[in-house]
mmCIF file of C-alpha atoms in Angstrom:
data_model
loop_
_atom_site.group_PDB
_atom_site.id
_atom_site.type_symbol
_atom_site.label_atom_id
_atom_site.label_comp_id
_atom_site.label_asym_id
_atom_site.label_seq_id
_atom_site.Cartn_x
_atom_site.Cartn_y
_atom_site.Cartn_z
ATOM 1 C CA MET A 1087 66.922 -79.433 90.231
ATOM 2 C CA SER A 1088 64.852 -82.492 90.836
ATOM 3 C CA PHE A 1089 61.091 -82.476 91.002
ATOM 4 C CA ILE A 1090 61.087 -83.083 94.765
ATOM 5 C CA ALA A 1091 63.408 -80.188 95.468
ATOM 6 C CA GLN A 1092 61.321 -77.880 93.295
ATOM 7 C CA TYR A 1093 58.170 -78.992 95.116
ATOM 8 C CA ARG A 1094 59.776 -78.305 98.491
ATOM 9 C CA ALA A 1095 60.878 -74.849 97.379
ATOM 10 C CA GLU A 1096 57.361 -73.983 96.213
ATOM 11 C CA ARG A 1097 55.922 -75.219 99.528
ATOM 12 C CA ARG A 1098 58.370 -73.034 101.464
ATOM 13 C CA GLN A 1099 57.410 -70.079 99.283
ATOM 14 C CA ASP A 1100 53.710 -70.702 99.859
ATOM 15 C CA ARG A 1101 54.237 -70.989 103.640
ATOM 16 C CA TRP A 1102 56.225 -67.751 103.615
ATOM 17 C CA VAL A 1103 53.461 -65.975 101.651
ATOM 18 C CA ASP A 1104 50.794 -67.352 104.049
ATOM 19 C CA ALA A 1105 52.852 -66.184 107.025
ATOM 20 C CA GLN A 1106 53.203 -62.717 105.512
ATOM 21 C CA ILE A 1107 49.469 -62.520 104.837
ATOM 22 C CA LYS A 1108 48.663 -63.711 108.371
ATOM 23 C CA GLN A 1109 51.101 -61.221 109.874
ATOM 24 C CA SER A 1110 49.658 -58.399 107.790
ATOM 25 C CA THR A 1111 46.164 -59.374 108.889
ATOM 26 C CA GLN A 1112 47.212 -59.473 112.556
ATOM 27 C CA ASP A 1113 48.967 -56.113 112.252
ATOM 28 C CA ALA A 1114 45.882 -54.550 110.624
ATOM 29 C CA GLU A 1115 43.618 -56.001 113.338
ATOM 30 C CA ALA A 1116 45.910 -54.722 116.088
ATOM 31 C CA ARG A 1117 46.068 -51.301 114.448
ATOM 32 C CA ARG A 1118 42.249 -51.231 114.189
ATOM 33 C CA ARG A 1119 41.925 -52.178 117.860
ATOM 34 C CA ARG A 1120 44.372 -49.430 118.837
ATOM 35 C CA GLU A 1121 42.455 -46.884 116.762
ATOM 36 C CA ASP A 1122 39.147 -48.019 118.285
ATOM 37 C CA ARG A 1123 40.577 -47.683 121.793
ATOM 38 C CA ALA A 1124 41.980 -44.256 120.960
ATOM 39 C CA GLU A 1125 38.638 -43.144 119.508
ATOM 40 C CA LYS A 1126 36.798 -44.469 122.527
ATOM 41 C CA ASP A 1127 39.211 -42.672 124.874
ATOM 42 C CA ARG A 1128 38.794 -39.494 122.832
ATOM 43 C CA ARG A 1129 34.994 -39.691 123.059
ATOM 44 C CA ILE A 1130 35.162 -40.335 126.809
ATOM 45 C CA GLN A 1131 37.477 -37.367 127.268
ATOM 46 C CA GLN A 1132 35.217 -35.177 125.115
ATOM 47 C CA ARG A 1133 32.168 -36.185 127.158
ATOM 48 C CA ARG A 1134 34.042 -35.348 130.342
ATOM 49 C CA VAL A 1135 34.975 -31.937 128.979
ATOM 50 C CA GLU A 1136 31.377 -31.308 127.871
ATOM 51 C CA ARG A 1137 30.038 -32.363 131.274
ATOM 52 C CA ARG A 1138 32.500 -30.063 133.029
ATOM 53 C CA ALA A 1139 31.505 -27.176 130.739
ATOM 54 C CA ALA A 1140 27.802 -27.879 131.255
ATOM 55 C CA ARG A 1141 28.367 -28.042 135.012
ATOM 56 C CA ARG A 1142 30.209 -24.728 134.979
ATOM 57 C CA VAL A 1143 27.428 -23.121 132.915
ATOM 58 C CA TRP A 1144 24.793 -24.524 135.271
ATOM 59 C CA LEU A 1145 26.676 -23.316 138.328
ATOM 60 C CA SER A 1146 27.159 -19.860 136.848
ATOM 61 C CA SER A 1147 23.571 -19.456 135.598
ATOM 62 C CA ARG A 1148 21.219 -21.634 137.645
ATOM 63 C CA LEU A 1149 22.919 -21.695 141.029
ATOM 64 C CA PRO A 1150 22.396 -17.972 141.738
ATOM 65 C CA ASP A 1151 18.747 -18.327 140.705
ATOM 66 C CA LEU A 1152 18.313 -21.342 142.975
ATOM 67 C CA GLY A 1153 20.005 -19.488 145.816
ATOM 68 C CA MET A 1154 17.767 -16.465 145.367
ATOM 69 C CA ALA A 1155 14.699 -18.715 145.125
ATOM 70 C CA ALA A 1156 15.685 -20.415 148.390
ATOM 71 C CA LEU A 1157 16.270 -17.031 150.042
ATOM 72 C CA TRP A 1158 12.900 -15.722 148.822
ATOM 73 C CA ALA A 1159 11.159 -18.892 150.031
ATOM 74 C CA THR A 1160 12.831 -18.580 153.444
ATOM 75 C CA MET A 1161 11.874 -14.924 153.841
ATOM 76 C CA ILE A 1162 8.286 -15.659 152.787
ATOM 77 C CA VAL A 1163 7.862 -18.748 154.977
ATOM 78 C CA LEU A 1164 9.340 -17.205 158.150
ATOM 79 C CA PRO A 1165 6.555 -14.646 158.829
ATOM 80 C CA ILE A 1166 3.948 -17.215 157.820
ATOM 81 C CA SER A 1167 5.367 -19.687 160.377
ATOM 82 C CA LEU A 1168 5.456 -17.099 163.161
ATOM 83 C CA ALA A 1169 1.914 -15.893 162.472
ATOM 84 C CA TRP A 1170 0.734 -19.510 162.170
ATOM 85 C CA GLN A 1171 2.209 -20.433 165.558
ATOM 86 C CA ALA A 1172 0.703 -17.362 167.233
ATOM 87 C CA GLN A 1173 -2.722 -18.119 165.798
ATOM 88 C CA ALA A 1174 -2.487 -21.776 166.835
ATOM 89 C CA LEU A 1175 -1.634 -20.742 170.407
ATOM 90 C CA PHE A 1176 -4.531 -18.284 170.407
ATOM 91 C CA ALA A 1177 -6.893 -21.031 169.255
ATOM 92 C CA LEU A 1178 -5.533 -23.391 171.932
ATOM 93 C CA GLU A 1179 -5.501 -20.994 174.890
ATOM 94 C CA THR A 1180 -8.347 -18.590 174.147
ATOM 95 C CA LEU A 1181 -10.749 -20.494 171.917
ATOM 96 C CA ARG A 1182 -10.106 -23.795 173.777
ATOM 97 C CA ILE A 1183 -9.573 -25.793 170.561
ATOM 98 C CA ALA A 1184 -7.626 -28.926 171.463
ATOM 99 C CA GLU A 1185 -4.465 -29.980 169.684
ATOM 100 C CA PRO A 1186 -3.918 -30.720 166.824
ATOM 101 C CA PHE A 1187 -7.200 -29.176 165.702
ATOM 102 C CA ASN A 1188 -6.081 -25.728 166.869
ATOM 103 C CA HIS A 1189 -3.930 -25.551 163.698
ATOM 104 C CA ALA A 1190 -7.107 -25.589 161.640
ATOM 105 C CA PHE A 1191 -7.740 -22.011 162.862
ATOM 106 C CA PRO A 1192 -4.670 -20.432 161.125
ATOM 107 C CA ALA A 1193 -5.218 -22.760 158.165
ATOM 108 C CA ALA A 1194 -8.751 -21.448 157.716
ATOM 109 C CA ILE A 1195 -7.533 -17.835 157.910
ATOM 110 C CA GLU A 1196 -4.404 -18.007 155.745
ATOM 111 C CA THR A 1197 -5.155 -20.717 153.172
ATOM 112 C CA GLY A 1198 -7.538 -18.680 151.005
ATOM 113 C CA ALA A 1199 -5.062 -15.829 150.532
ATOM 114 C CA TRP A 1200 -2.187 -18.181 149.733
ATOM 115 C CA LEU A 1201 -4.274 -20.192 147.299
ATOM 116 C CA CYS A 1202 -4.905 -17.006 145.346
ATOM 117 C CA ALA A 1203 -1.228 -16.023 145.650
ATOM 118 C CA PHE A 1204 0.180 -19.295 144.326
ATOM 119 C CA GLU A 1205 -2.439 -19.599 141.599
ATOM 120 C CA ALA A 1206 -1.536 -16.087 140.396
ATOM 121 C CA HIS A 1207 2.167 -17.019 140.590
ATOM 122 C CA ARG A 1208 1.538 -20.191 138.546
ATOM 123 C CA ARG A 1209 -0.353 -18.294 135.858
ATOM 124 C CA ILE A 1210 2.293 -15.580 135.617
ATOM 125 C CA ARG A 1211 5.062 -18.178 135.218
ATOM 126 C CA ARG A 1212 3.091 -19.664 132.316
ATOM 127 C CA GLY A 1213 2.790 -16.215 130.730
ATOM 128 C CA ASP A 1214 -0.969 -15.920 131.400
ATOM 129 C CA SER A 1215 -2.818 -13.070 133.071
ATOM 130 C CA ALA A 1216 -3.358 -13.307 136.832
ATOM 131 C CA GLY A 1217 -6.707 -11.505 136.542
ATOM 132 C CA LEU A 1218 -8.221 -10.442 139.863
ATOM 133 C CA LEU A 1219 -6.357 -13.072 141.880
ATOM 134 C CA PRO A 1220 -3.886 -10.521 143.385
ATOM 135 C CA THR A 1221 -6.834 -8.363 144.467
ATOM 136 C CA TYR A 1222 -8.557 -11.327 146.118
ATOM 137 C CA MET A 1223 -5.241 -12.246 147.734
ATOM 138 C CA TRP A 1224 -4.916 -8.822 149.355
ATOM 139 C CA VAL A 1225 -8.563 -8.799 150.457
ATOM 140 C CA LEU A 1226 -8.201 -12.165 152.191
ATOM 141 C CA ALA A 1227 -4.793 -11.241 153.623
ATOM 142 C CA GLY A 1228 -6.284 -8.009 154.968
ATOM 143 C CA ALA A 1229 -9.092 -9.948 156.642
ATOM 144 C CA ALA A 1230 -6.518 -12.305 158.184
ATOM 145 C CA ALA A 1231 -4.463 -9.329 159.395
ATOM 146 C CA VAL A 1232 -7.529 -7.763 161.038
ATOM 147 C CA ILE A 1233 -8.356 -11.041 162.827
ATOM 148 C CA ASN A 1234 -4.751 -11.544 163.935
ATOM 149 C CA GLY A 1235 -4.425 -7.941 165.053
ATOM 150 C CA ALA A 1236 -7.652 -8.210 167.055
ATOM 151 C CA HIS A 1237 -6.666 -11.309 169.001
ATOM 152 C CA GLY A 1238 -3.121 -9.968 169.444
ATOM 153 C CA LEU A 1239 -4.600 -6.767 170.859
ATOM 154 C CA ALA A 1240 -6.797 -8.774 173.220
ATOM 155 C CA ASP A 1241 -3.917 -10.945 174.445
ATOM 156 C CA GLY A 1242 -0.881 -8.676 174.542
ATOM 157 C CA GLY A 1243 -1.969 -5.137 173.800
ATOM 158 C CA PRO A 1244 -1.479 -2.814 170.829
ATOM 159 C CA VAL A 1245 2.118 -3.854 170.168
ATOM 160 C CA ALA A 1246 1.222 -7.538 169.969
ATOM 161 C CA GLY A 1247 -1.781 -6.786 167.754
ATOM 162 C CA LEU A 1248 0.330 -4.670 165.403
ATOM 163 C CA ALA A 1249 3.068 -7.317 165.294
ATOM 164 C CA LEU A 1250 0.636 -10.102 164.386
ATOM 165 C CA ALA A 1251 -1.062 -7.952 161.766
ATOM 166 C CA VAL A 1252 2.307 -7.089 160.192
ATOM 167 C CA LEU A 1253 3.380 -10.745 160.239
ATOM 168 C CA SER A 1254 0.171 -11.711 158.472
ATOM 169 C CA LEU A 1255 0.812 -9.194 155.687
ATOM 170 C CA LEU A 1256 4.601 -9.492 155.465
ATOM 171 C CA GLY A 1257 4.673 -12.891 153.761
ATOM 172 C CA VAL A 1258 2.001 -11.829 151.277
ATOM 173 C CA PHE A 1259 3.860 -8.574 150.603
ATOM 174 C CA LEU A 1260 7.152 -10.373 149.911
ATOM 175 C CA HIS A 1261 5.372 -12.890 147.705
ATOM 176 C CA SER A 1262 3.735 -10.022 145.821
ATOM 177 C CA ILE A 1263 7.175 -8.482 145.188
ATOM 178 C CA ARG A 1264 8.488 -11.791 143.844
ATOM 179 C CA GLN A 1265 5.372 -12.174 141.712
ATOM 180 C CA GLY A 1266 5.950 -8.716 140.246
ATOM 181 C CA LEU A 1267 9.537 -9.684 139.381
ATOM 182 C CA ASP A 1268 8.289 -12.824 137.623
ATOM 183 C CA ALA A 1269 5.716 -10.807 135.713
ATOM 184 C CA ALA A 1270 8.430 -8.339 134.675
ATOM 185 C CA ARG A 1271 10.615 -11.206 133.436
ATOM 186 C CA VAL A 1272 7.742 -12.685 131.411
ATOM 187 C CA SER A 1273 6.593 -9.404 129.866
ATOM 188 C CA GLY A 1274 10.015 -7.754 129.699
ATOM 189 C CA ASN A 1275 11.747 -5.391 132.100
ATOM 190 C CA GLY A 1276 11.194 -2.439 129.784
ATOM 191 C CA HIS A 1277 7.429 -2.925 129.866
ATOM 192 C CA ALA A 1278 7.426 -3.135 133.672
ATOM 193 C CA ARG A 1279 9.498 0.054 134.014
ATOM 194 C CA LEU A 1280 7.247 1.824 131.504
ATOM 195 C CA ALA A 1281 4.100 0.797 133.408
ATOM 196 C CA LEU A 1282 5.617 1.970 136.713
ATOM 197 C CA TRP A 1283 6.712 5.295 135.232
ATOM 198 C CA ARG A 1284 3.246 5.827 133.723
ATOM 199 C CA ARG A 1285 1.648 5.317 137.132
ATOM 200 C CA ILE A 1286 4.027 7.845 138.682
ATOM 201 C CA ARG A 1287 3.995 10.443 135.893
ATOM 202 C CA TYR A 1288 0.333 10.140 134.828
ATOM 203 C CA PRO A 1289 -1.630 8.784 137.816
ATOM 204 C CA ARG A 1290 -5.022 10.057 136.615
ATOM 205 C CA LEU A 1291 -4.550 8.698 133.109
ATOM 206 C CA SER A 1292 -3.357 5.359 134.516
ATOM 207 C CA ILE A 1293 -6.495 5.095 136.672
ATOM 208 C CA ALA A 1294 -8.656 6.089 133.706
ATOM 209 C CA ALA A 1295 -6.989 3.456 131.491
ATOM 210 C CA ALA A 1296 -7.472 0.792 134.181
ATOM 211 C CA SER A 1297 -11.137 1.784 134.472
ATOM 212 C CA LEU A 1298 -11.592 1.462 130.712
ATOM 213 C CA ARG A 1299 -9.995 -1.986 130.756
ATOM 214 C CA ALA A 1300 -12.298 -2.999 133.608
ATOM 215 C CA ALA A 1301 -15.382 -1.788 131.725
ATOM 216 C CA ARG A 1302 -14.400 -3.062 128.273
ATOM 217 C CA GLU A 1303 -12.179 -5.780 126.862
ATOM 218 C CA LEU A 1304 -9.257 -3.643 125.723
ATOM 219 C CA THR A 1305 -5.534 -4.109 125.387
ATOM 220 C CA PRO A 1306 -3.355 -1.909 127.646
ATOM 221 C CA ALA A 1307 -2.197 0.153 124.648
ATOM 222 C CA GLU A 1308 -5.760 0.762 123.409
ATOM 223 C CA ALA A 1309 -6.986 1.667 126.901
ATOM 224 C CA TRP A 1310 -4.050 4.080 127.303
ATOM 225 C CA ARG A 1311 -4.875 5.775 123.981
ATOM 226 C CA LEU A 1312 -8.595 6.096 124.798
ATOM 227 C CA ALA A 1313 -7.781 7.564 128.220
ATOM 228 C CA TRP A 1314 -5.737 10.306 126.521
ATOM 229 C CA ILE A 1315 -8.528 11.012 124.063
ATOM 230 C CA ASP A 1316 -11.106 11.232 126.867
ATOM 231 C CA ARG A 1317 -9.015 13.778 128.752
ATOM 232 C CA PHE A 1318 -7.237 15.785 126.053
ATOM 233 C CA GLY A 1319 -9.276 15.077 122.939
ATOM 234 C CA VAL A 1320 -6.186 13.733 121.137
ATOM 235 C CA GLY A 1321 -4.007 10.649 121.545
ATOM 236 C CA PRO A 1322 -0.589 10.373 123.212
ATOM 237 C CA ASP A 1323 1.159 10.822 119.851
ATOM 238 C CA ALA A 1324 0.024 14.453 119.602
ATOM 239 C CA SER A 1325 2.438 17.257 120.383
ATOM 240 C CA ARG A 1326 2.265 19.335 123.566
ATOM 241 C CA ARG A 1327 0.809 22.315 121.642
ATOM 242 C CA GLU A 1328 -1.899 20.129 120.099
ATOM 243 C CA ARG A 1329 -2.783 18.700 123.513
ATOM 244 C CA ARG A 1330 -3.180 22.207 124.963
ATOM 245 C CA LEU A 1331 -5.347 23.361 122.068
ATOM 246 C CA ALA A 1332 -7.413 20.177 122.125
ATOM 247 C CA ARG A 1333 -7.923 20.503 125.883
ATOM 248 C CA LEU A 1334 -9.213 24.059 125.471
ATOM 249 C CA ALA A 1335 -11.511 22.849 122.688
ATOM 250 C CA VAL A 1336 -12.779 20.011 124.886
ATOM 251 C CA ARG A 1337 -13.519 22.440 127.724
ATOM 252 C CA ARG A 1338 -15.387 24.762 125.333
ATOM 253 C CA ASP A 1339 -17.395 21.851 123.937
ATOM 254 C CA ALA A 1340 -18.179 20.715 127.486
ATOM 255 C CA ARG A 1341 -19.593 24.187 128.300
ATOM 256 C CA ASP A 1342 -21.658 24.124 125.115
ATOM 257 C CA ASP A 1343 -22.908 20.627 125.977
ATOM 258 C CA ARG A 1344 -23.975 21.742 129.465
ATOM 259 C CA LYS A 1345 -25.874 24.663 127.962
ATOM 260 C CA ALA A 1346 -27.533 22.320 125.460
ATOM 261 C CA VAL A 1347 -28.560 19.946 128.249
ATOM 262 C CA ARG A 1348 -30.088 22.795 130.267
ATOM 263 C CA ALA A 1349 -31.904 23.988 127.156
ATOM 264 C CA GLY A 1350 -33.313 20.502 126.584
ATOM 265 C CA ASP A 1351 -31.439 20.043 123.330
ATOM 266 C CA VAL A 1352 -29.756 16.779 124.375
ATOM 267 C CA VAL A 1353 -31.624 13.504 124.846
ATOM 268 C CA VAL A 1354 -30.668 9.836 125.213
ATOM 269 C CA VAL A 1355 -32.183 7.532 122.590
ATOM 270 C CA ASN A 1356 -31.564 3.777 122.827
ATOM 271 C CA GLY A 1357 -28.491 4.263 124.998
ATOM 272 C CA ARG A 1358 -26.921 6.916 122.746
ATOM 273 C CA VAL A 1359 -26.676 10.642 123.378
ATOM 274 C CA GLN A 1360 -28.407 12.709 120.685
ATOM 275 C CA LYS A 1361 -27.537 16.415 120.557
ATOM 276 C CA GLY A 1362 -29.772 18.799 118.637
ATOM 277 C CA PHE A 1363 -32.616 16.296 118.684
ATOM 278 C CA ALA A 1364 -35.077 18.700 120.348
ATOM 279 C CA ARG A 1365 -34.269 21.435 117.816
ATOM 280 C CA VAL A 1366 -34.987 19.039 114.924
ATOM 281 C CA VAL A 1367 -38.283 18.064 116.530
ATOM 282 C CA ARG A 1368 -39.256 21.707 117.002
ATOM 283 C CA GLU A 1369 -38.411 22.509 113.373
ATOM 284 C CA HIS A 1370 -40.480 19.528 112.255
ATOM 285 C CA VAL A 1371 -43.428 20.675 114.385
ATOM 286 C CA ASP A 1372 -43.108 24.240 113.070
ATOM 287 C CA ARG A 1373 -43.155 22.951 109.493
ATOM 288 C CA GLU A 1374 -46.287 20.949 110.188
#
């Protein structure tokens, strides 16, 4: 084979090798593009599935809560709107307050109570104590109900006065129920049921515990324990037999204390009750 023929054969071989390499490179690039498209489609499909699952979870969990919240809001706003309109008409027709300033009359009556109500609701949702805000809410709502009942009685008689008074209290009452449900969710349903059962089963002890908490900075559990000790002489962990015996002992000690007070044997020194103080003084005087 001549040199030229050998050279041509080598060139053909090189071109064939280059073509094979180029084809392999193109096939690998095409395969990579197909895999990238498949991976992208898989991720898109996975995101769609996740969004559908998240939507189903949201619909099954949040939608009933939103529906109940809307229903509660509607039932609370309806009596407020009716009472507001009646008060605005009263201000326009009876008090001669021109529009739109006649709406300042129901605003001045209702706003204070609802400020307390929503502030208490906001604190309870945060997990904080509402303090005396519910009490202030009921005091202001009661004042509004008295005013509404009075002008309803003057305009339409007893039925109209009663209707306006009930409308003034109905929204606050429904809001108070919802607020109690929120408080039960924050503190736990078991705690709320326990507190309700304590008020029903032990009304005097519940009032005594509330009085102790009002007088001193105590936790509910500590106030409950001290209320039992004040009444029975022992805590709530004692058995029924021990409570009966301790109660008899407390009654006996109370009789002895009354006798000591009448005999002048009990005095108050620096805010503390001292029993047997007079007897010690008499013994000291006798020794002198």
